[in-house]
Coordinates of C-alpha atoms and ligand atoms in Angstrom, one line a residue:
M1199 CA 0.0 -0.1 0.0
A1200 CA 1.3 3.4 -0.8
L1201 CA 0.0 7.0 -0.2
Y1202 CA 0.4 10.0 -2.4
L1203 CA -0.1 13.5 -0.7
G1204 CA -1.4 16.4 -2.9
F1205 CA -1.7 20.0 -1.9
D1206 CA -3.5 22.7 -3.4
A1207 CA -2.5 26.4 -2.5
G1208 CA -5.5 28.1 -3.9
T1209 CA -6.5 31.6 -3.6
Q1210 CA -8.8 31.5 -0.6
S1211 CA -7.8 28.3 1.0
L1212 CA -4.7 25.5 1.5
S1213 CA -6.3 22.1 0.8
A1214 CA -4.7 18.7 1.1
M1215 CA -5.6 15.3 -0.2
V1216 CA -4.1 11.9 0.3
I1217 CA -4.8 8.9 -2.0
E1218 CA -4.1 5.2 -1.5
I1219 CA -2.9 2.8 -4.1
D1220 CA -3.1 -0.8 -3.1
G1221 CA -1.5 -3.4 -5.4
G1222 CA 0.1 -3.1 -9.1
A1223 CA -1.0 -1.1 -11.9
G1224 CA -3.8 -3.4 -13.0
A1225 CA -6.6 -4.4 -10.5
D1226 CA -5.4 -2.2 -7.8
R1227 CA -7.6 -0.7 -5.1
R1228 CA -7.5 3.2 -5.3
R1229 CA -9.3 5.6 -2.9
T1230 CA -9.2 9.0 -1.4
V1231 CA -8.3 8.6 2.1
F1232 CA -8.0 12.1 3.4
E1233 CA -9.1 15.5 2.5
H1234 CA -9.0 18.7 4.3
S1235 CA -9.1 22.5 3.6
L1236 CA -8.1 25.5 5.9
N1237 CA -9.6 28.7 4.7
F1238 CA -7.3 31.8 5.1
D1239 CA -9.8 34.3 6.2
R1240 CA -11.4 31.9 8.8
D1241 CA -8.5 29.9 10.0
F1242 CA -5.6 32.7 9.5
P1243 CA -7.4 36.0 10.4
E1244 CA -4.1 37.9 11.8
Y1245 CA -3.3 38.2 8.0
G1246 CA -6.4 40.5 7.4
T1247 CA -7.4 39.1 4.2
T1248 CA -10.8 39.0 2.6
A1249 CA -11.3 36.0 0.2
G1250 CA -7.8 35.4 0.5
I1251 CA -6.4 38.6 -0.6
V1252 CA -5.6 42.2 0.8
R1253 CA -5.7 45.2 -1.5
G1254 CA -2.9 47.1 -2.2
D1255 CA -2.5 51.1 -2.5
G1256 CA -2.8 51.3 -6.2
P1257 CA -6.0 50.7 -8.0
H1258 CA -6.3 46.9 -9.1
E1259 CA -3.6 45.9 -6.7
M1260 CA -4.4 42.4 -5.3
L1261 CA -1.8 40.8 -2.6
A1262 CA -1.4 38.2 -0.2
S1263 CA 1.5 37.3 2.2
P1264 CA 3.7 34.4 1.3
L1265 CA 3.8 34.0 5.2
M1266 CA 0.4 33.2 5.2
W1267 CA 0.8 30.4 2.6
A1268 CA 3.5 29.1 4.7
D1269 CA 1.9 29.2 8.0
A1270 CA -1.2 27.3 6.6
L1271 CA 1.4 24.7 5.2
D1272 CA 2.8 24.2 8.7
R1273 CA -0.8 24.0 10.1
M1274 CA -1.8 21.3 7.5
M1275 CA 1.3 19.3 7.9
S1276 CA 0.6 19.1 11.7
I1277 CA -3.0 18.0 11.0
L1278 CA -1.9 15.3 8.5
A1279 CA 0.5 14.0 11.1
S1280 CA -1.7 14.0 14.1
D1281 CA -5.4 14.0 13.2
A1282 CA -5.7 12.5 9.9
G1283 CA -5.3 8.8 11.2
L1284 CA -2.8 8.1 8.2
D1285 CA 0.0 5.7 8.3
L1286 CA 2.6 8.6 7.6
G1287 CA 5.4 6.2 6.9
A1288 CA 3.4 4.9 3.6
I1289 CA 3.7 8.4 2.0
R1290 CA 5.9 7.9 -1.0
A1291 CA 5.6 11.2 -2.8
I1292 CA 4.1 14.7 -2.4
S1293 CA 3.1 17.2 -4.8
G1294 CA 1.0 20.3 -5.0
A1295 CA -0.7 22.9 -7.3
A1296 CA -1.0 26.6 -6.6
Q1297 CA -3.0 29.6 -7.8
Q1298 CA -1.1 30.5 -10.9
H1299 CA 0.8 33.7 -11.6
G1300 CA 1.5 35.0 -8.2
S1301 CA 5.1 35.9 -7.6
V1302 CA 7.2 35.6 -4.5
Y1303 CA 10.3 37.7 -4.0
L1304 CA 12.9 36.2 -1.6
N1305 CA 16.4 37.6 -0.6
R1306 CA 19.9 35.9 0.1
R1307 CA 18.7 35.0 3.3
A1308 CA 16.1 32.9 2.2
R1309 CA 18.2 29.7 1.3
E1310 CA 20.4 29.8 4.3
A1311 CA 17.0 29.9 6.6
W1312 CA 15.2 27.0 5.0
R1313 CA 18.5 25.1 5.6
A1314 CA 18.7 25.9 9.0
L1315 CA 15.0 25.6 10.2
A1316 CA 14.9 24.1 13.7
H1317 CA 12.2 21.5 14.2
D1318 CA 11.0 22.6 17.6
R1319 CA 9.9 25.8 16.4
P1320 CA 7.0 26.9 14.1
L1321 CA 7.9 27.7 10.3
V1322 CA 6.6 31.1 10.0
P1323 CA 9.1 33.1 12.8
Q1324 CA 12.0 31.3 11.3
L1325 CA 11.2 32.7 7.9
A1326 CA 11.4 36.3 9.2
G1327 CA 13.8 38.5 7.2
T1328 CA 13.6 36.3 4.1
L1329 CA 11.3 38.1 2.0
A1330 CA 12.6 41.1 -0.4
R1331 CA 8.9 42.0 -0.8
G1332 CA 6.5 41.6 2.1
L1333 CA 3.3 40.9 -0.2
S1334 CA 3.0 38.9 -3.4
P1335 CA 0.7 40.2 -6.2
V1336 CA -1.7 37.4 -7.1
W1337 CA -3.5 36.4 -10.2
M1338 CA -6.2 38.9 -9.4
D1339 CA -3.9 41.8 -9.6
E1340 CA -4.5 43.8 -12.8
S1341 CA -2.1 46.7 -12.0
A1342 CA 0.5 46.0 -14.4
G1343 CA -1.1 47.2 -17.7
E1344 CA 1.5 49.6 -18.6
Q1345 CA 4.2 47.0 -18.3
C1346 CA 2.0 44.6 -20.6
A1347 CA 2.3 47.4 -23.4
A1348 CA 6.0 47.8 -22.9
I1349 CA 6.8 44.0 -23.1
E1350 CA 4.5 43.7 -26.2
T1351 CA 6.1 46.4 -27.9
A1352 CA 9.7 45.0 -27.0
L1353 CA 8.6 41.6 -28.5
G1354 CA 6.9 43.0 -31.6
G1355 CA 3.4 43.1 -30.5
A1356 CA 0.6 41.2 -29.0
E1357 CA 0.5 38.5 -31.3
A1358 CA 4.4 38.0 -31.5
T1359 CA 4.3 37.7 -27.8
A1360 CA 1.3 35.3 -27.8
R1361 CA 3.2 33.1 -30.3
L1362 CA 6.5 33.3 -28.4
T1363 CA 5.4 33.0 -24.7
G1364 CA 1.8 31.2 -25.4
S1365 CA -0.1 34.3 -24.1
R1366 CA -0.5 37.9 -25.0
A1367 CA 1.3 40.1 -21.9
S1368 CA -1.4 39.8 -19.1
A1369 CA -1.3 42.1 -16.2
R1370 CA -1.7 39.3 -13.6
F1371 CA 1.2 37.2 -15.3
A1372 CA 4.6 37.1 -13.4
G1373 CA 6.7 38.9 -15.9
P1374 CA 4.7 42.1 -16.4
Q1375 CA 4.5 42.2 -12.3
I1376 CA 8.1 41.8 -12.1
R1377 CA 8.8 44.7 -14.5
K1378 CA 6.6 46.8 -12.4
F1379 CA 8.2 45.8 -9.1
R1380 CA 11.7 46.7 -10.7
Q1381 CA 10.2 50.1 -11.8
T1382 CA 8.5 51.1 -8.4
N1383 CA 11.1 49.4 -6.2
P1384 CA 14.5 49.2 -7.8
G1385 CA 16.2 48.7 -4.4
G1386 CA 13.6 45.8 -3.6
Y1387 CA 14.4 44.1 -7.0
D1388 CA 18.0 44.5 -6.6
A1389 CA 17.8 42.7 -3.0
T1390 CA 15.8 39.8 -4.6
T1391 CA 17.9 37.0 -5.4
R1392 CA 15.2 34.3 -6.4
I1393 CA 11.8 34.9 -7.6
H1394 CA 9.5 32.0 -7.0
L1395 CA 5.9 31.4 -8.4
V1396 CA 3.6 30.2 -5.6
S1397 CA 3.9 26.6 -6.6
S1398 CA 7.7 26.5 -6.5
F1399 CA 7.9 28.6 -3.3
M1400 CA 5.7 26.2 -1.5
A1401 CA 7.6 23.1 -3.0
S1402 CA 11.0 24.9 -1.8
L1403 CA 9.5 25.1 1.7
L1404 CA 8.9 21.3 1.7
I1405 CA 12.4 20.5 0.5
G1406 CA 14.2 23.3 2.3
A1407 CA 16.0 24.4 -0.8
D1408 CA 15.3 26.1 -4.1
A1409 CA 12.7 24.0 -5.9
T1410 CA 12.5 23.7 -9.6
L1411 CA 9.5 25.0 -11.7
D1412 CA 7.2 22.9 -14.1
P1413 CA 6.6 24.3 -17.5
G1414 CA 2.9 24.2 -16.8
D1415 CA 3.2 27.0 -14.3
A1416 CA 6.0 28.6 -15.8
S1417 CA 4.2 29.3 -19.1
G1418 CA 1.9 31.6 -17.1
M1419 CA 4.5 34.3 -16.8
N1420 CA 5.0 35.7 -20.2
L1421 CA 8.9 34.5 -19.9
M1422 CA 9.0 30.9 -21.1
D1423 CA 9.4 30.0 -24.9
I1424 CA 6.3 27.7 -25.3
Q1425 CA 7.7 25.7 -28.0
S1426 CA 11.0 24.8 -26.1
S1427 CA 9.9 25.0 -22.3
R1428 CA 12.9 27.1 -21.7
W1429 CA 13.3 30.9 -20.5
S1430 CA 13.1 33.2 -23.7
E1431 CA 16.0 35.6 -23.8
A1432 CA 14.1 38.1 -25.6
A1433 CA 11.1 38.2 -23.2
L1434 CA 13.4 38.1 -20.2
E1435 CA 15.3 41.2 -21.6
A1436 CA 11.8 42.9 -22.2
T1437 CA 11.0 42.5 -18.5
A1438 CA 13.8 43.3 -16.3
P1439 CA 17.7 43.4 -16.2
G1440 CA 19.5 40.5 -14.6
L1441 CA 16.4 38.3 -14.5
I1442 CA 17.6 35.0 -15.6
L1443 CA 19.9 34.8 -12.2
K1444 CA 16.8 35.3 -10.1
L1445 CA 14.5 32.6 -11.7
P1446 CA 14.3 28.9 -10.7
E1447 CA 15.3 26.2 -13.2
I1448 CA 12.6 25.1 -15.5
R1449 CA 12.4 21.0 -15.4
P1450 CA 9.7 18.5 -16.8
S1451 CA 6.7 18.3 -14.6
W1452 CA 7.4 14.9 -13.1
T1453 CA 10.9 16.0 -12.1
I1454 CA 11.6 14.9 -8.1
A1455 CA 12.5 18.6 -6.9
G1456 CA 14.0 16.6 -3.8
T1457 CA 13.2 15.0 -0.4
L1458 CA 10.9 16.1 2.1
S1459 CA 13.5 18.1 4.6
R1460 CA 14.4 16.9 8.0
Y1461 CA 12.4 19.9 9.4
W1462 CA 9.3 18.3 8.4
Q1463 CA 10.6 14.8 9.1
D1464 CA 11.6 15.6 12.6
R1465 CA 8.8 18.1 13.6
Y1466 CA 5.9 15.7 12.7
A1467 CA 7.7 12.3 11.9
F1468 CA 7.0 12.2 8.1
P1469 CA 9.3 10.1 6.2
P1470 CA 11.8 11.2 3.7
A1471 CA 9.1 11.3 0.9
Q1472 CA 9.9 12.3 -2.6
V1473 CA 8.5 15.9 -3.4
V1474 CA 7.6 16.3 -7.1
T1475 CA 7.7 19.6 -8.6
W1476 CA 4.6 21.6 -7.9
S1477 CA 2.3 22.8 -10.7
G1478 CA -0.3 25.6 -11.3
D1479 CA -3.9 24.7 -10.2
N1480 CA -5.3 24.7 -13.8
P1481 CA -2.3 22.4 -15.4
S1482 CA -3.1 20.3 -12.4
S1483 CA -6.7 20.1 -12.7
L1484 CA -6.3 19.0 -16.2
I1485 CA -5.0 15.7 -14.7
G1486 CA -7.5 15.9 -11.8
T1487 CA -10.4 16.1 -14.1
G1488 CA -9.0 13.3 -16.2
L1489 CA -8.6 15.4 -19.4
V1490 CA -5.8 13.4 -20.7
T1491 CA -7.1 13.1 -24.3
E1492 CA -8.4 15.5 -27.0
G1493 CA -12.2 16.4 -27.6
H1494 CA -13.3 17.2 -24.0
L1495 CA -13.5 20.4 -22.1
A1496 CA -13.3 21.1 -18.6
V1497 CA -15.2 24.1 -17.1
S1498 CA -14.0 24.9 -13.4
L1499 CA -16.3 27.2 -11.4
G1500 CA -14.1 28.6 -8.8
T1501 CA -13.1 31.9 -7.5
S1502 CA -12.1 32.5 -11.1
D1503 CA -14.1 30.4 -13.9
T1504 CA -11.7 28.7 -16.2
V1505 CA -12.4 26.6 -19.4
F1506 CA -9.7 24.5 -20.5
G1507 CA -8.7 21.3 -22.7
Y1508 CA -5.8 19.5 -23.7
T1509 CA -4.4 19.2 -27.2
R1510 CA -1.3 17.7 -28.7
E1511 CA -0.6 20.9 -30.5
P1512 CA -1.2 24.5 -29.3
R1513 CA -4.7 25.7 -30.3
P1514 CA -4.5 29.5 -32.0
G1515 CA -7.2 31.4 -30.7
A1516 CA -7.0 30.3 -26.9
S1517 CA -6.3 32.9 -24.6
H1518 CA -3.9 31.1 -22.9
V1519 CA -1.5 28.4 -24.2
F1520 CA 0.3 26.6 -21.2
A1521 CA 2.4 23.6 -21.2
S1522 CA 0.6 20.5 -20.1
P1523 CA 2.1 18.6 -17.1
L1524 CA 1.5 15.6 -19.3
G1525 CA 3.4 16.9 -22.1
G1526 CA 1.6 18.7 -25.0
Y1527 CA -0.4 21.7 -24.4
M1528 CA -3.3 23.1 -22.1
N1529 CA -5.2 25.7 -23.9
L1530 CA -7.2 27.9 -21.3
V1531 CA -9.6 30.7 -21.0
C1532 CA -9.8 32.6 -17.6
F1533 CA -12.8 34.4 -16.4
R1534 CA -12.2 36.5 -13.3
N1535 CA -15.9 36.9 -12.4
G1536 CA -16.5 33.4 -11.3
S1537 CA -18.0 32.5 -7.7
L1538 CA -17.7 35.9 -6.1
T1539 CA -20.1 37.3 -8.9
R1540 CA -22.6 34.5 -8.5
D1541 CA -22.4 34.8 -4.8
W1542 CA -22.9 38.3 -4.9
V1543 CA -26.1 38.0 -7.0
R1544 CA -27.1 35.4 -4.5
R1545 CA -26.8 37.9 -1.6
T1546 CA -28.2 40.7 -3.1
H1547 CA -31.4 38.7 -3.2
H1548 CA -31.2 37.0 0.2
L1549 CA -31.0 33.5 -1.2
D1550 CA -29.3 30.4 -0.2
W1551 CA -27.8 28.1 -2.7
N1552 CA -31.2 26.1 -2.8
G1553 CA -32.8 29.3 -3.5
F1554 CA -30.5 30.2 -6.1
S1555 CA -31.0 27.0 -7.8
A1556 CA -34.7 27.2 -7.4
A1557 CA -34.6 30.8 -9.3
L1558 CA -33.0 28.9 -12.2
E1559 CA -35.5 26.2 -12.4
R1560 CA -38.4 28.9 -12.4
T1561 CA -37.1 30.7 -15.3
P1562 CA -36.9 29.9 -18.9
A1563 CA -33.6 29.5 -21.2
G1564 CA -32.9 32.8 -22.7
N1565 CA -34.5 34.6 -19.7
G1566 CA -37.3 36.3 -21.7
G1567 CA -34.6 38.7 -23.0
A1568 CA -32.9 39.7 -19.8
V1569 CA -29.0 39.8 -20.1
M1570 CA -26.3 40.5 -17.9
L1571 CA -22.6 41.2 -18.6
P1572 CA -21.2 39.8 -15.1
W1573 CA -18.3 42.2 -14.8
L1574 CA -18.6 43.0 -11.1
E1575 CA -14.8 43.1 -10.9
A1576 CA -12.7 44.3 -14.0
E1577 CA -12.5 41.3 -16.2
I1578 CA -9.8 39.2 -17.7
T1579 CA -12.0 37.8 -20.7
P1580 CA -12.9 39.8 -22.5
P1581 CA -10.7 42.5 -21.0
V1582 CA -12.8 45.0 -19.1
R1583 CA -11.2 47.8 -17.0
F1584 CA -14.4 49.5 -15.9
S1585 CA -15.9 47.2 -13.2
G1586 CA -19.9 47.0 -12.6
V1587 CA -22.4 44.4 -13.9
R1588 CA -24.3 45.9 -17.0
R1589 CA -28.1 44.6 -17.1
F1590 CA -30.2 44.7 -20.5
A1591 CA -33.8 44.5 -20.8
Y1592 CA -34.3 44.3 -17.0
D1593 CA -33.7 46.3 -13.9
G1594 CA -32.2 43.7 -11.6
H1595 CA -34.9 44.1 -8.7
D1596 CA -36.6 40.5 -9.8
G1597 CA -34.3 38.0 -8.3
D1598 CA -35.3 35.1 -10.6
H1599 CA -34.2 37.0 -13.6
D1600 CA -30.9 38.3 -12.0
V1601 CA -30.0 34.7 -11.0
R1602 CA -30.6 33.5 -14.3
A1603 CA -29.0 36.4 -16.0
V1604 CA -25.6 35.9 -14.2
V1605 CA -25.4 32.3 -14.8
E1606 CA -26.3 32.7 -18.5
G1607 CA -24.1 35.4 -18.9
Q1608 CA -21.2 33.7 -17.5
M1609 CA -21.9 30.5 -19.6
M1610 CA -22.3 32.2 -22.9
A1611 CA -19.0 34.2 -22.0
M1612 CA -17.5 30.9 -21.5
A1613 CA -18.8 29.2 -24.5
N1614 CA -18.2 31.9 -26.9
H1615 CA -14.6 32.5 -25.9
S1616 CA -13.7 28.9 -25.8
A1617 CA -14.9 28.2 -29.1
A1618 CA -11.4 28.0 -30.8
I1619 CA -10.3 25.3 -28.1
A1620 CA -13.3 23.3 -28.3
G1621 CA -12.7 21.6 -31.5
D1622 CA -14.9 18.8 -31.9
L1623 CA -16.4 18.8 -28.6
R1624 CA -17.8 15.4 -27.0
S1625 CA -18.3 16.3 -23.8
I1626 CA -17.4 18.7 -20.6
V1627 CA -16.5 18.0 -17.3
A1628 CA -17.6 20.5 -14.7
T1629 CA -15.7 21.1 -11.6
G1630 CA -15.4 23.3 -8.8
G1631 CA -17.7 24.5 -6.2
A1632 CA -20.6 25.6 -8.2
S1633 CA -20.7 22.2 -10.1
V1634 CA -22.8 20.5 -7.4
N1635 CA -25.5 22.7 -8.6
D1636 CA -27.8 20.9 -11.3
P1637 CA -29.7 23.6 -12.7
V1638 CA -26.3 25.5 -13.2
L1639 CA -25.1 22.6 -15.0
Q1640 CA -28.1 22.4 -17.2
V1641 CA -27.5 25.8 -18.2
M1642 CA -23.9 25.0 -19.1
A1643 CA -25.1 21.9 -21.0
D1644 CA -27.6 23.8 -23.1
V1645 CA -25.5 26.9 -23.8
F1646 CA -22.4 24.6 -24.6
G1647 CA -24.7 22.3 -26.6
A1648 CA -22.8 19.2 -25.1
P1649 CA -23.3 16.8 -22.4
V1650 CA -21.8 17.7 -18.8
D1651 CA -20.4 15.1 -16.7
R1652 CA -19.4 15.7 -12.9
L1653 CA -16.7 14.3 -11.1
T1654 CA -17.1 12.4 -7.8
G1655 CA -14.5 14.7 -5.8
E1656 CA -14.5 18.6 -5.6
N1657 CA -10.9 19.6 -5.7
S1658 CA -9.6 18.4 -8.9
A1659 CA -6.4 20.8 -8.5
C1660 CA -5.6 18.9 -5.3
L1661 CA -6.4 15.5 -6.8
G1662 CA -4.4 16.3 -9.8
A1663 CA -1.5 17.1 -7.4
A1664 CA -1.7 13.7 -5.6
L1665 CA -1.9 11.8 -9.2
R1666 CA 1.1 13.7 -10.4
A1667 CA 3.1 12.5 -7.1
L1668 CA 1.9 8.9 -8.1
H1669 CA 3.0 9.3 -11.8
A1670 CA 6.4 10.7 -10.9
D1671 CA 7.1 8.1 -8.1
R1672 CA 6.2 5.3 -10.6
L1673 CA 8.5 6.7 -13.5
A1674 CA 11.3 7.4 -10.9
N1675 CA 11.0 3.7 -10.0
G1676 CA 11.2 2.4 -13.5
E1677 CA 7.5 1.3 -13.6
P1678 CA 5.9 4.2 -15.7
L1679 CA 2.3 4.4 -15.7
A1680 CA 0.5 5.7 -18.9
W1681 CA -1.9 8.7 -17.9
P1682 CA -5.2 6.9 -18.5
S1683 CA -3.9 4.4 -15.9
V1684 CA -2.8 7.2 -13.7
V1685 CA -6.2 8.9 -13.4
K1686 CA -8.2 5.6 -13.7
G1687 CA -10.7 5.1 -10.6
F1688 CA -10.4 8.6 -9.6
T1689 CA -11.7 10.8 -12.4
D1690 CA -14.4 8.5 -13.9
P1691 CA -17.5 10.6 -14.6
R1692 CA -20.6 9.6 -12.8
Q1693 CA -22.6 8.4 -16.0
E1694 CA -26.0 8.2 -14.4
E1695 CA -25.7 11.9 -13.4
R1696 CA -24.8 13.3 -17.0
V1697 CA -26.7 16.3 -17.8
L1698 CA -27.8 16.3 -21.4
P1699 CA -28.3 19.5 -23.6
R1700 CA -32.0 20.0 -24.4
A1701 CA -32.5 20.7 -28.1
E1702 CA -34.9 23.5 -27.8
A1703 CA -32.8 25.3 -25.3
V1704 CA -29.5 24.8 -27.4
E1705 CA -31.5 26.6 -30.2
V1706 CA -32.5 29.6 -28.0
Y1707 CA -28.7 30.0 -27.2
R1708 CA -27.4 29.6 -30.7
D1709 CA -28.9 33.3 -31.5
L1710 CA -28.4 34.6 -27.8
R1711 CA -24.8 33.8 -27.9
V1712 CA -24.4 35.9 -30.8
R1713 CA -26.4 38.9 -29.2
Y1714 CA -24.4 38.5 -26.1
A1715 CA -21.0 38.7 -28.0
E1716 CA -22.3 41.9 -29.7
F1717 CA -23.3 43.3 -26.1
E1718 CA -19.6 42.4 -24.9
R1719 CA -18.2 44.4 -27.8
L1720 CA -20.2 47.2 -27.3
H1721 CA -19.8 47.5 -23.6
Q1722 CA -16.3 46.1 -22.9
H1723 CA -14.5 49.7 -23.1
R1724 CA -17.2 51.7 -21.7
P1725 CA -17.9 52.5 -18.0
P1726 CA -21.3 51.1 -16.8
V1727 CA -24.2 53.7 -16.8
A1728 CA -24.9 54.4 -13.1
Ligands
LIG477 C1 -5.5 31.1 -14.6 C2 -5.8 32.1 -13.4 C3 -6.6 31.7 -12.4 C4 -5.6 31.1 -11.2 C5 -6.8 30.9 -10.0 O1 -4.7 31.9 -15.6 O2 -5.5 33.2 -13.3 O3 -7.4 30.5 -12.6 O4 -4.9 30.3 -11.6 O5 -6.2 30.3 -9.1

């Protein structure tokens, strides 16, 4: 029997999952034996976050303390060791997923501090003085717009930047954020000896040394050559001087970054397990949703909503092409107004989630012409700077219409903007918090015109991390498992719960999607009417 531990360092919480694999590659027993989440706002109030972030001084600045993530890791390791009833010695490998794009700035003291950690003291006080920047910009930070323009100009335009790095310059990506840091705090930049992504920072804390970065997460920086999975000299030069010396090495996703450090072994009696290079939450979800072949999309309904799919070749037209942790590519479209916007509508009308579902059930496909552009916050796709929802053909007082309008608006935006990556779409896998809601999935099936499956588990990024640990451990031991065998038993859809598209509704949305795209185009660059 072997155990594999996966983490997900998300925007609002740190989760852990342990899977058990009993027997060989064939008829083995596979199950999840532990799952737990720590919520940053609730469990770490001393960091003063709201939904996992703190606002910076400038507009669109969204930050979080790396020490909060470290604190959560320490507490989770303690829970795993004492409250989970696990045979700790059976943990063979550990990996993780993290919110993408966030960058952590360390000074020259960090490496020494990690090496010298005393096991009888908590982690965070021992990291004092190791950060060259106290707060990290996270993926919700849209404040590096100017830097994006400068980088794209240096690289020959937006399209050339996308061809080289997989994405146009994006304000939330680490490259533009690094350029901004250098411009606004040159002393801080000079004092920075290492810039990690959240994923490689967390892996570094586990091994007590600088961890490598995987191509899946590195491709979310506007710094990696998407064809070769190496740092692009041109992109580095367009971003900040001397950057190459500050970045971790990029290694294949299945690389063993190191061994769990003595700190964790001595502090909580963990074994010297292998720590596999962490990845981003979306690349990890590709595995955790079982999307290891073409023709399927995953729609993840989380803090951000994302639509993604695996392809052997990059799919032009995707807003982001990332390297996939299975090899090949992951094409992704990200929407910032996800669960927080659904939740805002729900709260506005004093509904619980059952009430939200009932409202959807009471209203017809197409909502009698009532349409919402759900841009409560500045939006990533399409790029919208002026926040504020826009309502058409209704005023928002009626809760039923408002609920349907937010869900339909989100689904139409997702279907329209992912059309280029959907290809010959056979099915969708829905994940994330809101995927438990049947009426939401019915709107999804009708708008996309494809059957929607749901996974048994909720946290596909965390599951993906545990499965990546299994894959890398088998590979390192000369017993490689093909990806369909890695995910088998964990990501099989529940056929009996499949949600089928309804022909009449699909017809309604065929026209409405065209109108919705027109609304987007007209209002994207205009502030909302008060
Ligand atoms: C993807 C993105 C978000 C974060 C959320 O490009 O910005 O999905 O990864 O954690």
